[in-house]
Amino acid sequence: MQADGSLWDSLVFNGIDELDVEAVTHAFGTVDVVARGRAAGAACPDCGGFWERVHDCYQRRLRDLPLGGQNVVIWLTVRRFICDAADCPRRTFAEPFPRLAAPYARFTTRLNHVLEHVGLALAGRAGARLATHLGFGAGRMTLLRRVMALPDPQLSTPRVLGVDDFAIRRGQTYSTVLTCGEAHHVVDVLPTREAGPLAAWLTTHPGVEIICRARAGAYAEGARLGAPSALQVADRFHLWQSLGRAVETCVAAHRDCLRSPSANDSPPLAARSPADPQDDADPAGRRAERKKAAHALVHELLDQGHSRRAIARRLGWGLNTVLRYAAARRWQDTFRENRPRPSRLDPTSHTWSDGLPQDARTSPSCTVNCWPSTPRSPTRWSVPSSPPSDPPRRAHHPRRRQCGR
C-alpha cells in the first residue's frame, strides 16, 4: 500500500525541513519511508565551504519510532559531494542530517532518546522486554550501550563534601569516593586514597565549606592542603566505629583488672554440670599450641614495627585473623567459647522426661508454646534424644537357582 508523500512528510518528519519524502509503503507490519535530502548542497566539515557537485550517493537504513503499532523504517538517500578547495585535505564528504540521525547510526535521534530513557529506568533485560512491547525491538546490550554512551552529568561543587574510601579489590586496591552531603549523590572518584589527589581536586573545585571525611590521616592532610578554610567533621558511622574500637581496645587492655570469681560466688557443686569447662584452666592440645605460637609471632612482628596489614601479607593470613591475634593481650583470649546454644523447645523438655505420649507431643498446645515452630518441630527435636533402635532386618528372598531345585 502506498500513501501520499506530502502527508507523511508532515507526519513523520514534522519539524525537520531538510528532508523530502518520496514514497511510503506499508507491508507485513512495517512502514517503509523513502526520503532524500532537500538542500542543493552541503558544507565541507573541514574547510567549511559550500559545494553542490555530487560525487555519488548511497542509501542508509534507519529505524524510527513506531507509528500506530507498526515498525517504521526510513530508507534515506545520502549524497556525497566533492570539495573543490585546493587547500582542503578532504576530497568528498557525505551529506549531513544532524536533526535526523548521527553519522553511522542505525537509529534515529528521537528513537535513541527513548532507548536511553528506557535503559536508565529499567537497565538491560527488563528494558528489553518493555521495548519489545512498545514496538522498538531493542536488545538488552543495545540499551546498555546507549546508557554507557551518555556523557557524565556536569555537577556543581558541593558545599558539604563527603570523603571516604572503598575497595575495588578488598585488601589490595582502594580508591576514594567523593559524595555530596546534601544531595546524597556521587560527585567524583579518585584513583587512590592518598592526600595528593584529594588536595588537587579541592584546589580545582573551590567552594567546599564542610568536609565530612573518614578517619584516615591522608584525608586530613589532603583536606588541609586543598581547602584550608573548610571545616573537617566526622559522620555518624565513623564516630560509632571509632567508639567501638576504643572500647574494644580498652577492654582488652584491662582484662586482667576484672575481679576473679571467689569461692562464695561460684555455684554449688551439685548445680555445676560436669561438662562445663573450668575457666581458670588453660586450653591444651595441638590447637592451643598453634594459637599460642601464632599469638607470639604476631606480637613479635608488631614489636618490630610492622603494620597489621604487612603482617598479613608476610604470613599469608587473612587480615581479620591478624587483627584478632593483635587485639588479644593473652593467647588464651583467642579461644572462642563453643557451647551449644539454647533451643526454643528447652522449656518443654519436661514433656519427654515425664513420658508424654507421642501424639500429645505434636498437639497444638505444645506447638503454640514453642513459638515459632511447626507441628514437625517437636518431633524433629525429640529424635536425637530418643534411644537408638535396631535397624529393620532386610528380607532375604530366595534366588532363582534355589527356586529351580
Coordinates of C-alpha atoms in Angstrom, one line a residue:
M1 CA 0.0 0.0 0.0
Q2 CA 1.3 3.4 -1.0
A3 CA 0.5 6.8 0.6
D4 CA 0.9 10.4 -0.3
G5 CA 4.4 11.7 0.3
S6 CA 3.4 15.2 1.4
L7 CA 1.2 13.8 4.2
W8 CA 4.0 11.6 5.5
D9 CA 6.4 14.5 5.2
S10 CA 4.5 16.5 7.8
L11 CA 3.5 13.5 9.9
V12 CA 6.9 11.6 10.2
F13 CA 9.4 14.5 9.7
N14 CA 7.5 17.2 11.4
G15 CA 10.0 20.0 12.3
I16 CA 12.7 18.5 10.1
D17 CA 12.9 20.7 7.0
E18 CA 15.9 19.1 5.4
L19 CA 14.1 16.0 4.1
D20 CA 11.6 15.2 1.3
V21 CA 9.5 12.0 1.4
E22 CA 9.5 10.3 -2.0
A23 CA 7.4 7.2 -1.2
V24 CA 5.8 5.4 1.7
T25 CA 4.8 1.7 1.6
H26 CA 3.2 -0.5 4.2
A27 CA 3.5 -4.3 4.1
F28 CA 3.9 -7.1 6.7
G29 CA 3.6 -4.8 9.7
T30 CA 6.4 -2.4 8.6
V31 CA 6.1 1.1 7.2
D32 CA 8.9 1.9 4.8
V33 CA 9.6 5.6 4.2
V34 CA 11.8 6.6 1.3
A35 CA 13.4 10.0 1.7
R36 CA 16.2 12.2 0.5
G37 CA 17.8 15.5 1.3
R38 CA 16.2 18.7 0.2
A39 CA 19.2 21.0 0.1
A40 CA 21.1 21.7 -3.1
G41 CA 24.5 21.2 -1.4
A42 CA 26.3 20.9 1.9
A43 CA 29.2 22.5 3.8
C44 CA 32.5 20.7 3.9
P45 CA 33.3 19.6 7.5
D46 CA 37.0 20.6 7.1
C47 CA 37.2 23.8 5.2
G48 CA 33.6 24.9 5.7
G49 CA 33.0 25.7 2.0
F50 CA 29.5 25.1 0.5
W51 CA 29.7 22.7 -2.5
E52 CA 26.9 21.4 -4.8
R53 CA 28.8 19.0 -7.2
V54 CA 27.6 15.4 -6.4
H55 CA 30.2 12.6 -6.5
D56 CA 27.8 9.7 -5.8
C57 CA 25.1 8.6 -3.4
Y58 CA 24.2 5.6 -1.2
Q59 CA 21.3 4.6 1.0
R60 CA 21.0 4.4 4.7
R61 CA 18.5 2.3 6.7
L62 CA 17.3 4.0 9.9
R63 CA 14.8 2.7 12.4
D64 CA 12.4 5.2 13.8
L65 CA 9.7 5.3 16.5
P66 CA 6.7 3.0 15.8
L67 CA 3.6 4.5 14.3
G68 CA 0.3 3.1 15.2
G69 CA 1.9 -0.1 16.5
Q70 CA 3.8 -0.6 13.2
N71 CA 7.5 -0.5 12.8
V72 CA 8.9 2.4 10.8
V73 CA 12.0 2.1 8.7
I74 CA 13.4 5.1 6.8
W75 CA 15.4 4.5 3.6
L76 CA 17.4 7.6 3.4
T77 CA 19.3 8.5 0.2
V78 CA 22.6 10.3 1.1
R79 CA 24.6 12.2 -1.4
R80 CA 28.4 12.6 -1.4
F81 CA 29.6 16.0 -2.5
I82 CA 33.0 16.9 -4.0
C83 CA 35.1 19.5 -2.2
D84 CA 36.9 21.6 -4.8
A85 CA 39.0 23.6 -2.4
A86 CA 42.7 23.2 -3.3
D87 CA 44.0 23.5 0.3
C88 CA 41.4 21.2 1.8
P89 CA 42.6 17.6 2.6
R90 CA 39.1 16.2 2.1
R91 CA 38.1 15.3 -1.4
T92 CA 34.5 14.1 -0.8
F93 CA 32.1 14.3 2.1
A94 CA 28.7 12.9 2.9
E95 CA 25.5 14.9 3.2
P96 CA 24.8 15.5 7.0
F97 CA 21.4 15.1 8.6
P98 CA 22.1 16.3 12.2
R99 CA 18.5 16.6 13.2
L100 CA 17.5 13.1 12.0
A101 CA 20.4 10.8 12.9
A102 CA 24.1 10.8 13.9
P103 CA 26.7 9.7 11.4
Y104 CA 26.9 5.9 11.1
A105 CA 23.9 5.5 13.3
R106 CA 21.2 2.9 12.6
F107 CA 18.6 4.5 14.8
T108 CA 17.1 8.0 14.5
T109 CA 17.9 10.6 17.2
R110 CA 14.4 10.5 18.7
L111 CA 14.4 6.7 19.0
N112 CA 17.9 6.9 20.6
H113 CA 16.5 9.3 23.2
V114 CA 13.6 6.9 24.0
L115 CA 16.0 4.0 24.4
E116 CA 18.2 6.0 26.7
H117 CA 15.3 6.7 29.0
V118 CA 14.2 3.1 29.0
G119 CA 17.8 1.9 29.7
L120 CA 18.2 4.4 32.6
A121 CA 14.9 3.3 34.1
L122 CA 15.0 -0.5 33.7
A123 CA 18.5 -1.3 32.5
G124 CA 19.1 -4.4 30.3
R125 CA 16.7 -7.3 30.4
A126 CA 13.7 -5.5 31.9
G127 CA 14.2 -2.6 29.5
A128 CA 14.4 -5.0 26.5
R129 CA 11.1 -6.6 27.5
L130 CA 9.4 -3.2 27.7
A131 CA 11.0 -2.1 24.4
T132 CA 9.6 -5.2 22.7
H133 CA 6.1 -4.4 23.9
L134 CA 6.4 -0.8 22.8
G135 CA 7.5 -1.9 19.3
F136 CA 11.2 -0.9 19.4
G137 CA 12.6 -4.4 19.4
A138 CA 15.9 -3.4 21.1
G139 CA 18.1 -6.0 22.9
R140 CA 19.5 -5.6 26.3
M141 CA 23.0 -4.9 25.1
T142 CA 21.7 -2.1 22.8
L143 CA 20.1 -0.5 25.8
L144 CA 23.2 -0.8 27.9
R145 CA 25.4 0.6 25.2
R146 CA 23.0 3.6 25.0
V147 CA 23.4 4.2 28.7
M148 CA 27.2 3.8 28.7
A149 CA 27.5 6.3 25.8
L150 CA 25.7 9.0 27.8
P151 CA 28.0 11.8 28.9
D152 CA 28.6 12.3 32.6
P153 CA 26.4 15.0 34.1
Q154 CA 28.0 18.3 35.0
L155 CA 27.7 18.7 38.7
S156 CA 28.5 21.8 40.7
T157 CA 30.9 21.8 43.6
P158 CA 29.0 20.7 46.7
R159 CA 29.0 22.8 49.8
V160 CA 29.2 19.7 52.0
L161 CA 31.7 17.2 50.6
G162 CA 31.8 13.6 51.9
V163 CA 35.2 11.8 51.6
D164 CA 35.5 8.0 52.1
D165 CA 37.4 5.1 50.7
F166 CA 36.0 2.0 49.1
A167 CA 37.6 -1.3 47.9
I168 CA 38.0 -2.1 44.3
R169 CA 39.7 -5.3 45.4
R170 CA 39.4 -5.9 49.1
G171 CA 42.8 -5.8 50.9
Q172 CA 44.7 -4.7 47.8
T173 CA 43.3 -1.8 45.8
Y174 CA 41.4 1.1 47.3
S175 CA 40.1 4.3 45.9
T176 CA 38.4 7.4 47.2
V177 CA 34.8 8.4 46.5
L178 CA 33.5 12.0 46.8
T179 CA 29.9 12.5 47.5
C180 CA 27.5 15.4 48.1
G181 CA 26.4 15.5 51.7
E182 CA 23.2 17.4 50.9
A183 CA 22.0 15.8 47.6
H184 CA 23.5 12.3 48.5
H185 CA 24.9 11.5 45.1
V186 CA 28.4 10.7 43.9
V187 CA 30.5 13.7 42.7
D188 CA 33.7 12.1 41.7
V189 CA 36.0 9.1 42.2
L190 CA 39.8 9.4 42.9
P191 CA 42.2 6.6 41.9
T192 CA 43.9 6.3 45.3
R193 CA 43.3 7.2 48.9
E194 CA 46.3 9.4 49.3
A195 CA 46.5 13.1 50.2
G196 CA 47.7 14.3 46.8
P197 CA 44.7 13.6 44.6
L198 CA 42.3 14.9 47.2
A199 CA 44.2 18.1 47.6
A200 CA 44.4 18.6 43.9
W201 CA 40.7 18.0 43.5
L202 CA 39.8 20.5 46.2
T203 CA 42.2 23.1 44.7
T204 CA 40.5 22.8 41.3
H205 CA 37.0 22.9 42.8
P206 CA 36.8 25.8 45.2
G207 CA 33.7 26.4 47.3
V208 CA 33.7 23.4 49.7
E209 CA 32.8 24.6 53.2
I210 CA 32.4 21.4 55.2
I211 CA 34.4 18.2 54.6
C212 CA 32.8 15.1 56.2
R213 CA 35.7 12.6 55.9
A214 CA 36.9 9.3 57.2
R215 CA 39.4 8.9 60.0
A216 CA 42.4 8.4 57.7
G217 CA 45.3 10.8 58.2
A218 CA 45.8 11.1 54.4
Y219 CA 42.4 12.6 54.1
A220 CA 43.0 15.1 56.9
E221 CA 46.3 16.2 55.2
G222 CA 44.6 16.4 51.8
A223 CA 41.7 18.5 53.1
R224 CA 44.1 20.8 55.0
L225 CA 46.2 21.4 51.8
G226 CA 43.3 21.7 49.3
A227 CA 40.8 23.6 51.4
P228 CA 42.4 25.1 54.5
S229 CA 39.3 27.1 55.3
A230 CA 36.9 24.2 55.2
L231 CA 35.6 22.7 58.4
Q232 CA 36.5 19.0 58.8
V233 CA 34.0 16.8 60.6
A234 CA 33.3 13.1 61.1
D235 CA 30.0 11.4 60.2
R236 CA 27.9 9.3 62.5
F237 CA 29.2 6.0 61.1
H238 CA 32.8 6.8 61.7
L239 CA 32.1 8.2 65.2
W240 CA 30.4 4.9 66.2
Q241 CA 33.2 2.9 64.6
S242 CA 35.9 4.9 66.5
L243 CA 33.9 4.5 69.7
G244 CA 33.6 0.7 69.2
R245 CA 37.3 0.2 68.5
A246 CA 38.3 2.4 71.5
V247 CA 36.0 0.4 73.8
E248 CA 37.3 -2.9 72.5
T249 CA 40.9 -1.9 72.9
C250 CA 40.3 -0.6 76.5
V251 CA 38.5 -3.8 77.5
A252 CA 41.3 -6.0 76.0
A253 CA 44.0 -4.0 77.8
H254 CA 42.3 -4.1 81.2
R255 CA 41.1 -7.7 81.1
D256 CA 43.4 -8.6 84.0
C257 CA 41.8 -5.9 86.1
L258 CA 38.5 -7.8 86.3
R259 CA 37.9 -9.4 89.6
S260 CA 38.2 -13.1 89.6
P261 CA 35.2 -15.0 91.0
S262 CA 35.7 -16.1 94.6
A263 CA 34.6 -19.4 96.2
N264 CA 31.5 -17.8 97.6
D265 CA 30.4 -16.6 94.1
S266 CA 30.7 -20.0 92.5
P267 CA 27.6 -22.2 92.2
P268 CA 27.3 -25.3 94.3
L269 CA 29.0 -28.5 93.0
A270 CA 25.6 -30.1 92.6
A271 CA 24.4 -27.3 90.3
R272 CA 27.5 -27.3 88.2
S273 CA 27.5 -29.6 85.3
P274 CA 30.5 -31.9 85.0
A275 CA 30.7 -31.0 81.3
D276 CA 31.3 -27.3 82.0
P277 CA 34.9 -26.3 81.3
Q278 CA 36.9 -24.7 84.1
D279 CA 37.5 -21.0 83.5
D280 CA 40.9 -21.0 85.2
A281 CA 42.3 -23.9 83.3
D282 CA 44.4 -23.1 80.2
P283 CA 43.4 -24.7 76.9
A284 CA 45.6 -27.7 76.0
G285 CA 46.2 -29.7 72.9
R286 CA 47.6 -29.1 69.4
R287 CA 45.1 -26.4 68.7
A288 CA 46.2 -24.5 71.8
E289 CA 49.8 -24.8 70.8
R290 CA 49.1 -23.5 67.3
K291 CA 47.3 -20.5 68.7
K292 CA 50.0 -19.8 71.3
A293 CA 52.7 -19.8 68.6
A294 CA 50.6 -17.6 66.2
H295 CA 49.9 -15.1 69.0
A296 CA 53.6 -14.9 69.9
L297 CA 54.6 -14.5 66.3
V298 CA 52.1 -11.7 65.6
H299 CA 53.1 -9.7 68.7
E300 CA 56.8 -10.2 67.9
L301 CA 56.3 -8.7 64.4
L302 CA 54.2 -5.8 66.0
D303 CA 57.1 -5.1 68.4
Q304 CA 59.4 -4.9 65.4
G305 CA 57.3 -2.1 63.9
H306 CA 55.4 -4.0 61.2
S307 CA 51.8 -2.9 60.5
R308 CA 49.0 -5.4 60.8
R309 CA 48.4 -5.3 57.0
A310 CA 52.1 -6.0 56.4
I311 CA 52.0 -8.9 58.8
A312 CA 49.0 -10.4 57.0
R313 CA 50.8 -10.2 53.6
R314 CA 54.0 -11.6 55.1
L315 CA 52.4 -14.6 56.8
G316 CA 49.8 -15.2 54.1
W317 CA 47.0 -14.9 56.7
G318 CA 43.7 -13.0 56.5
L319 CA 43.6 -9.5 57.8
N320 CA 40.8 -10.3 60.3
T321 CA 42.9 -13.2 61.7
V322 CA 45.9 -10.9 62.3
L323 CA 43.6 -8.3 63.9
R324 CA 42.2 -10.9 66.2
Y325 CA 45.6 -12.0 67.4
A326 CA 46.8 -8.4 67.7
A327 CA 43.8 -7.3 69.8
A328 CA 44.3 -10.3 72.2
R329 CA 46.6 -9.5 75.1
R330 CA 47.0 -13.2 76.0
W331 CA 46.9 -16.1 73.7
Q332 CA 44.1 -17.7 75.9
D333 CA 41.9 -14.8 74.8
T334 CA 41.9 -16.0 71.2
F335 CA 39.8 -19.1 72.1
R336 CA 36.1 -18.8 71.4
E337 CA 33.7 -20.5 73.7
N338 CA 31.8 -23.1 71.7
R339 CA 28.8 -24.0 73.8
P340 CA 25.6 -25.3 72.4
R341 CA 23.0 -22.5 72.0
P342 CA 19.7 -22.8 73.8
S343 CA 16.8 -24.2 71.8
R344 CA 13.3 -22.9 71.6
L345 CA 12.0 -26.2 72.8
D346 CA 14.0 -26.3 76.0
P347 CA 11.0 -25.1 78.1
T348 CA 9.1 -28.2 77.1
S349 CA 11.9 -30.7 77.9
H350 CA 9.8 -32.0 80.8
T351 CA 7.3 -33.3 78.2
W352 CA 9.7 -36.0 77.2
S353 CA 11.1 -36.6 80.6
D354 CA 7.6 -37.1 82.1
G355 CA 6.8 -39.6 79.4
L356 CA 4.2 -37.7 77.4
P357 CA 2.7 -39.8 74.6
Q358 CA 3.9 -39.2 71.0
D359 CA 0.5 -37.8 69.8
A360 CA 0.5 -35.3 72.6
R361 CA 4.0 -34.0 71.8
T362 CA 2.7 -32.7 68.5
S363 CA -0.5 -31.3 69.9
P364 CA -1.5 -27.6 69.2
S365 CA -0.8 -26.7 72.8
C366 CA 2.7 -28.0 72.6
T367 CA 3.3 -26.3 69.3
V368 CA 2.0 -22.9 70.4
N369 CA 4.2 -22.8 73.4
C370 CA 7.3 -23.4 71.3
W371 CA 7.0 -20.2 69.2
P372 CA 7.8 -20.0 66.3
S373 CA 7.6 -23.6 65.2
T374 CA 5.7 -26.1 63.1
P375 CA 4.0 -29.3 64.1
R376 CA 7.1 -31.2 62.9
S377 CA 9.5 -29.2 65.1
P378 CA 8.8 -31.2 68.4
T379 CA 9.1 -34.5 66.5
R380 CA 12.5 -33.5 64.9
W381 CA 13.8 -32.2 68.3
S382 CA 12.8 -35.5 70.0
V383 CA 14.6 -37.7 67.5
P384 CA 18.2 -37.2 68.9
S385 CA 17.0 -37.8 72.5
S386 CA 15.2 -41.0 71.7
P387 CA 17.1 -44.2 72.3
P388 CA 18.5 -45.8 69.2
S389 CA 16.6 -48.7 67.9
D390 CA 17.8 -51.7 66.0
P391 CA 17.7 -51.2 62.2
P392 CA 15.0 -53.3 60.5
R393 CA 16.2 -56.6 59.1
R394 CA 16.1 -57.0 55.4
A395 CA 14.0 -59.8 54.0
H396 CA 16.2 -62.3 52.1
H397 CA 14.4 -63.6 49.0
P398 CA 15.3 -67.0 47.6
R399 CA 17.5 -66.9 44.5
R400 CA 16.4 -68.3 41.1
R401 CA 18.8 -71.3 41.4
Q402 CA 17.3 -72.2 44.8
C403 CA 13.7 -72.0 43.4
G404 CA 14.6 -74.2 40.5
R405 CA 15.8 -77.1 42.6

